[in-house]
Coordinates of N, CA and C in Angstrom, one line a residue:
M995 N 15.3 13.0 -9.1 CA 14.3 12.0 -9.0 C 13.7 11.8 -10.4
K996 N 13.6 10.6 -10.8 CA 13.0 10.3 -12.1 C 12.1 9.1 -12.0
P997 N 11.2 8.9 -12.9 CA 10.3 7.7 -12.9 C 11.1 6.5 -13.0
G998 N 10.6 5.4 -12.3 CA 11.3 4.1 -12.4 C 11.2 3.5 -13.8
S999 N 11.9 2.4 -14.0 CA 11.9 1.8 -15.3 C 10.5 1.3 -15.6
P1000 N 10.1 1.5 -16.9 CA 8.8 1.0 -17.3 C 8.7 -0.5 -17.2
D1001 N 9.9 -1.2 -17.1 CA 9.9 -2.7 -17.0 C 9.6 -3.1 -15.6
D1002 N 9.6 -2.2 -14.6 CA 9.3 -2.6 -13.2 C 7.9 -2.9 -13.1
P1003 N 7.5 -4.1 -12.5 CA 6.1 -4.4 -12.3 C 5.5 -3.5 -11.3
P1004 N 4.2 -3.0 -11.5 CA 3.6 -2.1 -10.6 C 3.2 -2.9 -9.3
E1005 N 3.3 -2.3 -8.2 CA 2.9 -2.9 -6.9 C 1.6 -2.3 -6.5
R1006 N 0.5 -3.0 -6.9 CA -0.9 -2.5 -6.6 C -1.1 -1.0 -6.8
G1007 N -0.6 -0.5 -7.9 CA -0.8 0.9 -8.3 C 0.0 1.9 -7.5
I1008 N 1.1 1.4 -6.8 CA 1.9 2.3 -6.0 C 3.0 2.9 -7.0
P1009 N 3.1 4.2 -7.1 CA 4.1 4.8 -8.0 C 5.5 4.4 -7.6
L1010 N 6.4 4.3 -8.6 CA 7.8 4.0 -8.5 C 8.6 5.1 -9.0
V1011 N 9.6 5.5 -8.2 CA 10.6 6.5 -8.7 C 12.0 6.0 -8.4
A1012 N 12.9 6.5 -9.2 CA 14.3 6.1 -9.0 C 15.1 7.2 -8.3
L1013 N 15.7 6.9 -7.2 CA 16.5 7.9 -6.4 C 18.0 7.6 -6.6
E1014 N 18.8 8.6 -6.4 CA 20.3 8.4 -6.5 C 20.9 8.4 -5.2
V1015 N 20.2 8.2 -4.1 CA 20.8 8.0 -2.8 C 21.2 6.5 -2.6
A1016 N 22.1 6.3 -1.7 CA 22.5 4.9 -1.4 C 22.2 4.7 0.1
A1017 N 21.7 3.5 0.4 CA 21.4 3.2 1.8 C 22.3 2.0 2.3
R1018 N 23.1 2.3 3.3 CA 24.0 1.2 3.8 C 23.4 0.8 5.2
Y1019 N 23.4 -0.5 5.5 CA 22.7 -1.0 6.6 C 23.4 -2.1 7.3
S1020 N 23.4 -2.2 8.6 CA 24.0 -3.3 9.4 C 22.9 -3.8 10.4
P1021 N 22.3 -4.9 10.1 CA 21.3 -5.4 11.0 C 21.8 -6.0 12.3
R1022 N 23.1 -6.5 12.2 CA 23.6 -7.2 13.4 C 24.3 -6.3 14.4
S1023 N 24.9 -5.2 13.9 CA 25.6 -4.4 14.9 C 24.8 -3.1 15.3
G1024 N 23.7 -3.4 15.9 CA 23.0 -2.2 16.5 C 22.0 -1.6 15.5
R1025 N 21.7 -2.3 14.4 CA 20.8 -1.8 13.4 C 21.2 -0.4 13.0
E1026 N 22.3 -0.2 12.3 CA 22.8 1.0 11.9 C 22.4 1.3 10.4
L1027 N 22.0 2.5 10.1 CA 21.5 2.8 8.7 C 22.1 4.2 8.3
E1028 N 22.6 4.3 7.1 CA 23.1 5.5 6.6 C 22.5 5.7 5.2
I1029 N 21.9 6.9 5.0 CA 21.5 7.3 3.6 C 22.4 8.4 3.2
S1030 N 23.0 8.2 2.0 CA 24.0 9.1 1.5 C 23.8 9.5 0.0
G1031 N 24.2 10.7 -0.3 CA 24.0 11.1 -1.7 C 24.5 12.5 -1.9
S1032 N 24.6 12.9 -3.1 CA 25.0 14.3 -3.5 C 23.8 15.2 -3.0
R1033 N 24.1 16.5 -3.1 CA 23.0 17.5 -2.7 C 21.8 17.2 -3.5
D1034 N 21.9 17.1 -4.8 CA 20.7 16.8 -5.6 C 20.0 15.5 -5.3
A1035 N 20.8 14.5 -5.0 CA 20.2 13.2 -4.6 C 19.4 13.3 -3.3
L1036 N 20.0 14.0 -2.3 CA 19.3 14.2 -1.1 C 18.1 15.0 -1.2
L1037 N 18.1 16.0 -2.1 CA 16.9 16.8 -2.3 C 15.8 16.0 -3.0
G1038 N 16.2 15.1 -3.9 CA 15.2 14.1 -4.4 C 14.6 13.2 -3.4
F1039 N 15.5 12.8 -2.5 CA 15.0 11.9 -1.4 C 14.0 12.7 -0.5
A1040 N 14.3 13.9 -0.2 CA 13.4 14.8 0.7 C 12.1 15.0 -0.1
T1041 N 12.2 15.3 -1.4 CA 11.0 15.5 -2.1 C 10.1 14.2 -2.1
S1042 N 10.7 13.1 -2.3 CA 9.9 11.8 -2.2 C 9.2 11.6 -0.9
I1043 N 9.9 12.0 0.2 CA 9.3 11.9 1.5 C 8.0 12.8 1.6
E1044 N 8.1 13.9 0.9 CA 7.0 14.9 1.0 C 5.9 14.7 0.0
L1045 N 6.0 13.8 -1.0 CA 5.0 13.7 -2.0 C 3.6 13.4 -1.4
P1046 N 2.6 14.0 -1.9 CA 1.3 13.8 -1.3 C 0.6 12.5 -1.8
V1047 N 1.2 11.4 -1.6 CA 0.6 10.1 -2.0 C 0.6 9.2 -0.7
L1048 N -0.4 8.3 -0.7 CA -0.5 7.4 0.4 C 0.7 6.4 0.5
A1049 N 1.3 6.0 -0.6 CA 2.4 5.1 -0.6 C 3.2 5.4 -1.9
L1050 N 4.5 5.2 -1.7 CA 5.5 5.4 -2.8 C 6.6 4.4 -2.7
R1051 N 7.0 3.8 -3.8 CA 8.2 2.9 -3.9 C 9.3 3.6 -4.6
C1052 N 10.5 3.5 -4.2 CA 11.7 4.1 -4.8 C 12.8 3.1 -4.9
S1053 N 13.4 3.0 -6.1 CA 14.7 2.3 -6.2 C 15.8 3.2 -5.7
M1054 N 16.8 2.6 -5.1 CA 17.9 3.4 -4.6 C 19.2 2.8 -5.3
R1055 N 20.2 3.7 -5.4 CA 21.5 3.4 -6.0 C 22.2 2.4 -5.1
V1056 N 22.7 1.4 -5.7 CA 23.6 0.4 -5.1 C 25.0 0.5 -5.7
P1057 N 25.9 1.2 -5.0 CA 27.2 1.4 -5.6 C 28.0 0.1 -5.7
A1058 N 28.9 0.1 -6.7 CA 29.8 -1.1 -6.8 C 30.8 -1.0 -5.6
G1059 N 31.2 -2.2 -5.2 CA 32.2 -2.2 -4.1 C 31.5 -2.5 -2.8
T1060 N 32.2 -2.2 -1.8 CA 31.8 -2.5 -0.4 C 31.0 -1.5 0.2
A1061 N 30.2 -1.9 1.2 CA 29.3 -0.9 2.0 C 30.0 -0.6 3.3
Q1062 N 31.2 -1.0 3.5 CA 31.9 -0.9 4.8 C 31.9 0.6 5.3
P1063 N 31.7 0.8 6.6 CA 31.7 -0.2 7.7 C 30.4 -0.9 7.9
Y1064 N 29.5 -0.8 7.0 CA 28.2 -1.4 7.1 C 28.2 -2.8 6.5
D1065 N 27.2 -3.6 6.7 CA 27.1 -5.0 6.1 C 26.7 -5.0 4.7
G1066 N 25.9 -4.1 4.2 CA 25.4 -4.2 2.8 C 24.5 -3.0 2.5
F1067 N 24.0 -3.0 1.3 CA 23.1 -2.0 0.8 C 21.7 -2.4 0.8
L1068 N 20.8 -1.4 0.9 CA 19.4 -1.6 0.7 C 19.0 -1.1 -0.7
S1069 N 18.2 -1.8 -1.5 CA 17.9 -1.3 -2.8 C 16.6 -0.7 -3.1
T1070 N 15.7 -0.7 -2.1 CA 14.4 -0.2 -2.3 C 13.9 0.6 -1.1
L1071 N 13.2 1.7 -1.3 CA 12.6 2.5 -0.3 C 11.1 2.5 -0.5
R1072 N 10.4 2.4 0.6 CA 8.9 2.4 0.6 C 8.5 3.5 1.6
I1073 N 7.8 4.5 1.1 CA 7.3 5.6 2.0 C 5.8 5.4 2.1
E1074 N 5.2 5.4 3.3 CA 3.8 5.3 3.5 C 3.3 6.3 4.4
E1075 N 2.1 6.9 4.1 CA 1.5 7.8 5.0 C 0.6 7.0 6.0
R1076 N 0.8 7.2 7.3 CA 0.1 6.6 8.3 C -0.3 7.6 9.3
D1077 N -1.3 7.4 10.2 CA -1.7 8.3 11.2 C -0.9 8.1 12.5
D1078 N 0.4 8.3 12.5 CA 1.2 8.0 13.6 C 2.5 8.7 13.5
S1079 N 3.4 8.6 14.5 CA 4.7 9.2 14.4 C 5.5 8.4 13.3
V1080 N 6.6 9.0 13.0 CA 7.5 8.4 11.9 C 8.2 7.2 12.4
Q1081 N 8.1 6.2 11.6 CA 8.9 4.9 11.9 C 9.8 4.7 10.8
V1082 N 11.1 4.5 11.1 CA 12.1 4.1 10.1 C 12.4 2.6 10.4
A1083 N 12.2 1.8 9.4 CA 12.4 0.3 9.6 C 13.0 -0.3 8.4
V1084 N 13.5 -1.5 8.5 CA 14.0 -2.3 7.4 C 13.3 -3.6 7.3
N1085 N 12.8 -4.0 6.1 CA 12.2 -5.3 5.9 C 12.9 -5.9 4.7
D1086 N 13.6 -7.0 4.9 CA 14.5 -7.6 3.9 C 15.4 -6.5 3.3
D1087 N 15.4 -6.2 2.0 CA 16.3 -5.2 1.5 C 15.6 -3.9 1.2
T1088 N 14.4 -3.6 1.9 CA 13.6 -2.4 1.8 C 13.7 -1.6 3.0
L1089 N 14.0 -0.3 2.8 CA 13.9 0.7 3.8 C 12.5 1.2 3.8
C1090 N 11.8 1.2 5.0 CA 10.4 1.6 5.1 C 10.4 2.8 6.0
I1091 N 9.7 3.9 5.5 CA 9.5 5.1 6.3 C 8.0 5.4 6.3
R1092 N 7.4 5.4 7.5 CA 6.0 5.5 7.6 C 5.7 6.6 8.6
G1093 N 4.6 7.3 8.4 CA 4.2 8.3 9.4 C 3.2 9.3 8.9
R1094 N 2.7 10.1 9.8 CA 1.8 11.2 9.5 C 2.5 12.2 8.6
R1095 N 1.7 12.7 7.6 CA 2.3 13.6 6.6 C 3.0 14.8 7.2
S1096 N 2.5 15.4 8.2 CA 3.1 16.6 8.9 C 4.4 16.2 9.5
L1097 N 4.5 15.0 10.0 CA 5.8 14.5 10.7 C 6.8 14.0 9.6
L1098 N 6.3 13.4 8.5 CA 7.2 13.1 7.4 C 7.9 14.4 6.9
A1099 N 7.1 15.5 6.9 CA 7.7 16.8 6.4 C 8.9 17.2 7.3
I1100 N 8.8 16.9 8.6 CA 9.9 17.2 9.5 C 11.2 16.4 9.1
L1101 N 11.0 15.1 8.9 CA 12.1 14.3 8.4 C 12.7 14.9 7.1
A1102 N 11.8 15.2 6.2 CA 12.3 15.8 4.9 C 13.1 17.1 5.1
K1103 N 12.6 17.9 6.1 CA 13.3 19.1 6.4 C 14.8 18.8 6.9
N1104 N 14.9 17.7 7.7 CA 16.2 17.3 8.2 C 17.1 16.9 7.0
V1105 N 16.5 16.2 6.0 CA 17.3 15.8 4.9 C 17.7 17.0 4.0
R1106 N 16.8 18.0 3.9 CA 17.1 19.2 3.1 C 18.2 20.0 3.8
H1107 N 18.2 20.0 5.2 CA 19.3 20.7 5.9 C 20.7 20.1 5.5
V1108 N 20.8 18.8 5.5 CA 22.0 18.2 5.2 C 22.4 18.5 3.7
A1109 N 21.4 18.4 2.8 CA 21.6 18.7 1.4 C 22.1 20.1 1.2
G1110 N 21.6 21.0 2.0 CA 22.0 22.4 1.8 C 23.2 22.9 2.5
A1111 N 23.8 22.0 3.3 CA 25.0 22.4 4.0 C 26.2 22.6 3.1
D1112 N 27.0 23.6 3.5 CA 28.3 23.8 2.8 C 29.4 22.9 3.4
A1113 N 29.7 21.9 2.7 CA 30.7 20.9 3.2 C 32.1 21.2 2.5
S1114 N 32.3 22.4 1.9 CA 33.5 22.6 1.2 C 34.7 22.7 2.1
G1115 N 34.5 23.1 3.4 CA 35.6 23.2 4.3 C 36.1 21.9 5.0
L1116 N 35.4 20.8 4.7 CA 35.7 19.5 5.3 C 36.8 18.9 4.4
D1117 N 37.7 18.2 5.1 CA 38.7 17.5 4.3 C 38.1 16.2 3.8
G1118 N 38.8 15.5 3.0 CA 38.3 14.3 2.3 C 37.9 13.2 3.3
R1119 N 38.4 13.2 4.5 CA 38.1 12.2 5.5 C 36.7 12.4 6.1
M1120 N 36.2 13.6 6.1 CA 35.0 13.9 6.8 C 33.9 14.2 5.7
R1121 N 32.6 13.9 6.1 CA 31.5 14.2 5.2 C 30.5 14.8 6.1
Y1122 N 29.8 15.9 5.6 CA 28.7 16.5 6.4 C 27.6 15.5 6.6
H1123 N 27.1 15.4 7.9 CA 26.0 14.4 8.2 C 25.2 14.9 9.4
A1124 N 24.1 14.3 9.5 CA 23.2 14.5 10.7 C 22.6 13.2 11.1
H1125 N 22.5 13.0 12.4 CA 21.9 11.8 13.0 C 20.4 12.1 13.4
V1126 N 19.5 11.2 13.0 CA 18.1 11.3 13.3 C 17.8 10.0 14.0
E1127 N 17.7 10.1 15.4 CA 17.4 8.9 16.1 C 16.5 9.2 17.3
Y1128 N 15.8 8.2 17.7 CA 14.8 8.3 18.8 C 15.5 8.5 20.1
Y1129 N 14.9 9.3 21.0 CA 15.2 9.4 22.4 C 13.9 9.5 23.1
P1130 N 13.8 9.2 24.4 CA 12.5 9.2 25.1 C 11.9 10.6 25.0
G1131 N 10.6 10.6 24.5 CA 9.9 11.8 24.3 C 10.1 12.5 23.0
H1132 N 10.8 11.7 22.0 CA 11.1 12.3 20.7 C 9.8 12.8 20.1
F1133 N 9.8 14.0 19.5 CA 8.6 14.6 19.0 C 8.1 14.1 17.6
F1134 N 8.9 13.3 16.9 CA 8.3 12.8 15.6 C 8.7 11.4 15.3
L1135 N 9.6 10.7 16.0 CA 10.0 9.3 15.8 C 9.3 8.4 16.7
T1136 N 9.0 7.1 16.3 CA 8.5 6.1 17.1 C 9.7 5.5 17.9
P1137 N 9.5 4.9 19.1 CA 10.6 4.3 19.8 C 11.3 3.2 19.1
D1138 N 10.6 2.5 18.2 CA 11.3 1.3 17.5 C 12.0 1.8 16.2
S1139 N 12.1 3.0 15.9 CA 12.8 3.5 14.7 C 14.2 3.2 14.7
I1140 N 14.8 2.8 13.6 CA 16.2 2.5 13.4 C 16.9 3.9 13.4
P1141 N 18.0 4.0 14.1 CA 18.8 5.3 14.0 C 19.3 5.5 12.6
L1142 N 19.1 6.7 12.1 CA 19.4 7.1 10.7 C 20.5 8.1 10.7
I1143 N 21.5 7.9 9.8 CA 22.5 8.9 9.5 C 22.3 9.4 8.1
I1144 N 22.1 10.7 7.9 CA 22.0 11.3 6.6 C 23.3 12.0 6.2
T1145 N 23.9 11.6 5.1 CA 25.2 12.1 4.8 C 25.3 12.7 3.4
Q1146 N 25.9 13.8 3.3 CA 26.1 14.5 2.0 C 27.5 14.0 1.5
E1147 N 27.5 13.4 0.3 CA 28.7 12.9 -0.3 C 29.5 14.1 -1.0

């Protein structure tokens, strides 16, 4: 994780950091979302989720080429502390993650789990990943959260 470009305009004093994760998204086919990156990139993503700020903007890596099987890439992440369960949503090309600090820490722990996994035994066709999605009675996600796949590249 590194500071955003000094040329980026400030958004009402909200800090900007650059992340090396990529976000692939399909709004039409069931609102599918995948966040992927190296171990270090995923650890930077987890750290961003846990930063003790009310709001944070992050730029995300947009790889050259296709996002297949998804429709495209999201370029911005916005993390906001709210007094509620965690909501994962998309607004235009921005991934929005909002929630109570203690519950955001649980999401960050899930990301750290994927980052810390030993994927050396997987062949080139498989990547270590975890699904984070709402089910009735989920203990930290809101019912309207987009299902999220976190993948170690």
